[in-house]
Amino acid sequence: MATIVPLSDAVADLVRDGDEVALEGNSALIPFAAAHEVIRLRPRDLTLVRMSPDLVYDQLVGAGCARKLVFSWAANPVLGVTGSLHRLQDALVNAWPAPLEIEEHSHAGMTARYVAGASGLPFGMLRGYAGTDLPQYTASVATVRCPFTGEELDAVSALNPDVAIVHAQRADKSGNVQFRGAGGMQREAVLAARRSLVTVEEIVDELSPVPDATVLPSFAVTAVAHAPGGAAPSAADGFYDRDDEAYRAWDEISRDRTRFGLWLEGIRVEGTDTV
């Protein structure tokens, strides 16, 4: 059953050196506050998993927390195809602040991996990798033959992160979680993970029914932390919109190691969550 704990305590308890960590959220409800708490605690050698790495993983990579990234697309979404993640690029090209290994998938492949992990299955299947060289270079991709039709299909190993971290609108005092808006793989990531943390905008006595909202039951969640504004600068439907100016500002901050270092020092020392 989920316990309601302060954010700093939850991150300190759940995220450990060498963990595989998934911070999910599809352009909205991205758990920035939790990610910044991870940066403050400085765990090392993390394998970061995410459908679409953007600013939050650029920051974690730049902080030296990661040794590997498992992903399907990476960019600053406000700047589109020109929106490079400069800290990620620096790690890949120059091994700064540390070398970074990458494992790339399509969105469909990552989805199949999460669904398999959430379903307690060893692998997922899709057709989208046919004709590619991914099986040659990616250990989590293989081929299987259907026992019913004989068709050869692509197989991807299940994702079962050590920790999944997501953000939601609200939870009740028992730790049941409700989130709505732009959906992603938050539910599947939590169900697939060994441990999970959900940060929320508010904690209420009882959850009210909301059309199209998803509920994660308390028994599927390890910890819930009250973190108002915890998804900013991304959006939280019903609470705040995405701060596009913060995303644009990050492009300049992250281009320069010195300027990034000043931002990082503010996160570590002052506990600011400005971007």
Coordinates of C-alpha atoms in Angstrom, one line a residue:
M1 CA 0.0 0.0 0.0
A2 CA 1.2 3.5 -0.8
T3 CA 2.6 5.6 2.0
I4 CA 2.4 9.4 1.9
V5 CA 5.8 10.9 2.6
P6 CA 7.8 14.1 1.9
L7 CA 9.4 14.2 -1.5
S8 CA 13.0 14.3 -0.3
D9 CA 12.4 11.2 1.9
A10 CA 10.7 9.3 -0.9
V11 CA 13.5 10.0 -3.4
A12 CA 16.2 9.2 -0.9
D13 CA 14.5 5.9 -0.1
L14 CA 13.6 4.8 -3.6
V15 CA 16.4 5.9 -5.9
R16 CA 19.7 4.1 -5.5
D17 CA 23.1 4.0 -7.3
G18 CA 22.9 1.9 -10.4
D19 CA 19.1 1.8 -10.6
E20 CA 17.1 1.7 -13.8
V21 CA 14.8 4.7 -13.4
A22 CA 11.8 5.7 -15.5
L23 CA 10.4 9.3 -15.2
E24 CA 7.4 9.3 -17.5
G25 CA 5.0 11.9 -18.8
N26 CA 4.0 12.8 -22.3
S27 CA 4.7 16.5 -22.8
A28 CA 2.7 17.1 -19.6
L29 CA 2.8 15.8 -16.1
I30 CA 6.6 15.4 -16.3
P31 CA 8.0 14.9 -12.8
F32 CA 10.5 17.8 -12.7
A33 CA 10.4 18.3 -9.0
A34 CA 11.2 14.7 -8.3
A35 CA 14.0 14.8 -10.9
H36 CA 15.5 17.8 -9.3
E37 CA 15.4 16.0 -5.9
V38 CA 17.3 13.1 -7.6
I39 CA 19.9 15.7 -8.8
R40 CA 20.3 17.0 -5.3
L41 CA 21.0 13.5 -3.9
R42 CA 23.5 12.7 -6.7
P43 CA 22.9 9.0 -7.3
R44 CA 25.3 7.6 -9.8
D45 CA 25.3 5.2 -12.7
L46 CA 21.6 5.4 -13.3
T47 CA 20.0 3.9 -16.4
L48 CA 17.4 6.4 -17.4
V49 CA 14.3 5.2 -19.3
R50 CA 11.8 7.4 -21.0
M51 CA 9.6 7.4 -24.1
S52 CA 10.6 11.0 -25.1
P53 CA 13.6 12.4 -23.2
D54 CA 13.4 16.2 -23.0
L55 CA 14.6 18.8 -20.5
V56 CA 14.3 16.6 -17.5
Y57 CA 16.7 14.0 -18.8
D58 CA 19.0 16.7 -20.2
Q59 CA 19.3 17.9 -16.7
L60 CA 19.9 14.5 -15.1
V61 CA 22.5 13.6 -17.7
G62 CA 24.3 17.0 -17.3
A63 CA 24.3 16.5 -13.6
G64 CA 26.3 13.3 -14.0
C65 CA 23.7 10.9 -12.7
A66 CA 23.4 8.7 -15.8
R67 CA 25.5 6.1 -17.4
K68 CA 22.9 4.9 -19.9
L69 CA 19.7 6.2 -21.7
V70 CA 17.0 4.0 -23.0
F71 CA 14.7 6.0 -25.2
S72 CA 12.7 6.5 -28.4
W73 CA 13.1 10.2 -29.2
A74 CA 14.9 13.1 -27.7
A75 CA 14.6 16.9 -28.2
N76 CA 13.4 20.1 -26.7
P77 CA 9.8 19.9 -27.8
V78 CA 9.1 23.7 -27.9
L79 CA 11.9 24.1 -30.4
G80 CA 10.9 21.1 -32.6
V81 CA 13.5 19.5 -34.8
T82 CA 16.0 22.3 -33.9
G83 CA 15.7 21.7 -30.2
S84 CA 18.8 19.7 -29.4
L85 CA 19.4 18.6 -25.9
H86 CA 22.9 20.1 -25.4
R87 CA 23.9 18.3 -22.2
L88 CA 22.9 15.0 -23.7
Q89 CA 24.9 15.8 -26.9
D90 CA 27.9 16.8 -24.8
A91 CA 27.8 13.5 -22.9
L92 CA 27.5 11.5 -26.2
V93 CA 30.2 13.4 -28.1
N94 CA 32.6 14.5 -25.4
A95 CA 31.8 12.1 -22.5
W96 CA 31.1 15.2 -20.3
P97 CA 30.5 15.0 -17.4
A98 CA 30.6 11.2 -18.0
P99 CA 30.3 8.8 -20.9
L100 CA 26.8 7.9 -21.8
E101 CA 25.6 4.7 -23.4
I102 CA 22.4 4.8 -25.4
E103 CA 19.8 2.2 -26.4
E104 CA 17.3 3.5 -29.0
H105 CA 13.8 2.2 -29.8
S106 CA 10.8 3.4 -31.6
H107 CA 7.7 4.7 -29.6
A108 CA 6.0 1.4 -30.5
G109 CA 8.9 -0.6 -29.3
M110 CA 9.0 1.3 -26.0
T111 CA 5.3 0.9 -25.6
A112 CA 5.5 -2.8 -26.2
R113 CA 8.2 -3.1 -23.6
Y114 CA 6.3 -1.2 -20.9
V115 CA 3.1 -3.1 -21.6
A116 CA 4.9 -6.4 -21.3
G117 CA 6.5 -5.4 -18.0
A118 CA 3.2 -4.2 -16.6
S119 CA 1.5 -7.4 -17.7
G120 CA 4.1 -9.7 -16.1
L121 CA 5.3 -11.0 -19.5
P122 CA 8.9 -11.5 -20.5
F123 CA 8.6 -9.7 -23.8
G124 CA 6.3 -7.8 -26.1
M125 CA 5.8 -8.0 -29.9
L126 CA 5.5 -5.7 -32.8
R127 CA 6.1 -5.6 -36.6
G128 CA 7.7 -2.2 -36.8
Y129 CA 11.3 -3.3 -36.6
A130 CA 11.1 -5.6 -39.7
G131 CA 13.8 -4.7 -42.1
T132 CA 15.9 -2.7 -39.6
D133 CA 19.3 -3.5 -38.2
L134 CA 18.1 -3.0 -34.6
P135 CA 18.4 -6.7 -33.7
Q136 CA 22.1 -6.6 -34.6
Y137 CA 22.9 -3.8 -32.3
T138 CA 20.3 -3.8 -29.5
A139 CA 20.3 -6.6 -27.0
S140 CA 16.6 -6.0 -26.1
V141 CA 15.4 -6.7 -29.6
A142 CA 15.1 -10.2 -31.2
T143 CA 12.7 -12.1 -33.5
V144 CA 10.2 -14.8 -32.7
R145 CA 8.0 -17.1 -34.8
C146 CA 4.3 -17.2 -34.2
P147 CA 3.3 -20.7 -33.3
F148 CA -0.1 -20.3 -35.0
T149 CA 0.7 -18.6 -38.3
G150 CA 4.5 -19.1 -38.7
E151 CA 5.0 -15.4 -39.1
E152 CA 8.2 -13.9 -37.9
L153 CA 7.7 -11.0 -35.5
D154 CA 9.9 -8.6 -33.7
A155 CA 10.2 -9.2 -30.0
V156 CA 11.4 -6.7 -27.3
S157 CA 12.3 -7.6 -23.8
A158 CA 10.0 -6.3 -21.0
L159 CA 10.8 -3.2 -19.2
N160 CA 10.7 -3.6 -15.4
P161 CA 12.5 -0.5 -14.0
D162 CA 13.8 -0.5 -10.5
V163 CA 11.9 2.8 -9.9
A164 CA 9.1 4.6 -11.8
I165 CA 8.4 8.2 -11.0
V166 CA 5.4 10.1 -12.4
H167 CA 3.3 13.2 -11.6
A168 CA -0.4 13.4 -11.2
Q169 CA -3.1 15.8 -10.3
R170 CA -4.2 14.3 -7.0
A171 CA -4.2 11.5 -4.6
D172 CA -6.4 10.6 -1.6
K173 CA -5.1 10.0 1.9
S174 CA -5.0 6.3 1.3
G175 CA -2.6 6.8 -1.7
N176 CA -5.0 6.2 -4.6
V177 CA -3.9 8.3 -7.5
Q178 CA -5.9 10.2 -10.1
F179 CA -4.4 11.8 -13.2
R180 CA -5.9 13.2 -16.4
G181 CA -4.9 15.1 -19.5
A182 CA -2.2 14.2 -22.1
G183 CA -1.6 10.6 -21.6
G184 CA 1.6 8.6 -21.9
M185 CA 2.9 5.4 -20.3
Q186 CA 2.7 6.6 -16.7
R187 CA 0.3 3.8 -15.6
E188 CA 2.3 1.1 -17.4
A189 CA 5.6 2.4 -16.0
V190 CA 4.3 2.3 -12.4
L191 CA 2.7 -1.2 -12.8
A192 CA 5.9 -2.5 -14.4
A193 CA 8.3 -1.1 -11.8
R194 CA 9.6 -2.7 -8.7
R195 CA 9.2 0.6 -6.7
S196 CA 7.2 3.7 -7.6
L197 CA 6.8 7.3 -6.6
V198 CA 3.9 9.5 -7.6
T199 CA 4.1 13.2 -6.9
V200 CA 0.8 15.1 -6.9
E201 CA -0.6 18.6 -6.9
E202 CA -2.9 18.0 -4.0
I203 CA -4.0 15.3 -1.5
V204 CA -7.7 15.1 -0.8
D205 CA -9.9 13.2 1.5
E206 CA -11.6 11.3 -1.3
L207 CA -11.2 11.2 -5.1
S208 CA -14.1 12.6 -7.0
P209 CA -15.0 10.9 -10.3
V210 CA -13.5 12.7 -13.3
P211 CA -14.3 11.8 -16.9
D212 CA -11.3 10.3 -18.7
A213 CA -9.2 10.3 -15.6
T214 CA -7.0 7.3 -14.8
V215 CA -6.7 5.9 -11.3
L216 CA -3.8 4.0 -9.9
P217 CA -4.9 2.1 -6.8
S218 CA -2.9 2.5 -3.6
F219 CA -1.7 -1.1 -3.7
A220 CA 0.1 -0.5 -7.0
V221 CA 2.1 2.5 -5.7
T222 CA 5.0 2.5 -3.3
A223 CA 4.9 6.2 -2.2
V224 CA 3.0 9.4 -2.8
A225 CA 4.5 12.8 -2.3
H226 CA 2.7 16.2 -2.2
A227 CA 4.5 18.4 -4.7
P228 CA 2.4 21.4 -5.8
G229 CA 3.8 22.6 -9.2
G230 CA 5.8 19.4 -9.4
A231 CA 5.4 19.1 -13.2
A232 CA 6.4 22.7 -14.0
P233 CA 7.5 23.9 -16.5
S234 CA 5.5 21.2 -18.2
A235 CA 1.7 21.3 -17.8
A236 CA -0.7 19.8 -15.3
D237 CA -4.2 19.8 -16.7
G238 CA -6.5 21.8 -14.4
F239 CA -3.6 23.5 -12.6
Y240 CA -1.2 25.2 -15.0
D241 CA -0.1 25.3 -18.6
R242 CA 3.3 24.5 -20.1
D243 CA 5.8 27.4 -19.7
D244 CA 7.2 27.6 -23.2
E245 CA 9.5 30.4 -22.2
A246 CA 11.2 28.2 -19.7
Y247 CA 11.8 25.6 -22.4
R248 CA 13.3 28.2 -24.6
A249 CA 15.4 29.5 -21.8
W250 CA 16.8 26.0 -21.2
D251 CA 18.2 25.9 -24.7
E252 CA 20.5 28.8 -23.8
I253 CA 21.3 27.6 -20.3
S254 CA 22.3 24.1 -21.5
R255 CA 24.4 25.2 -24.4
D256 CA 27.3 26.4 -22.2
R257 CA 28.9 24.2 -19.5
T258 CA 29.6 27.2 -17.3
R259 CA 26.1 28.5 -17.4
F260 CA 24.7 25.0 -16.9
G261 CA 27.0 24.7 -13.9
L262 CA 25.5 27.8 -12.3
W263 CA 22.0 26.4 -12.9
L264 CA 23.1 23.1 -11.4
E265 CA 24.6 24.8 -8.3
G266 CA 21.3 26.6 -7.8
I267 CA 19.4 23.3 -7.9
R268 CA 21.8 21.6 -5.4
V269 CA 22.3 24.4 -3.0
E270 CA 19.3 26.6 -3.1
G271 CA 16.7 24.0 -3.9
T272 CA 15.2 26.1 -6.7
D273 CA 13.0 24.5 -9.4
T274 CA 13.0 27.4 -11.9
V275 CA 13.3 25.3 -15.1

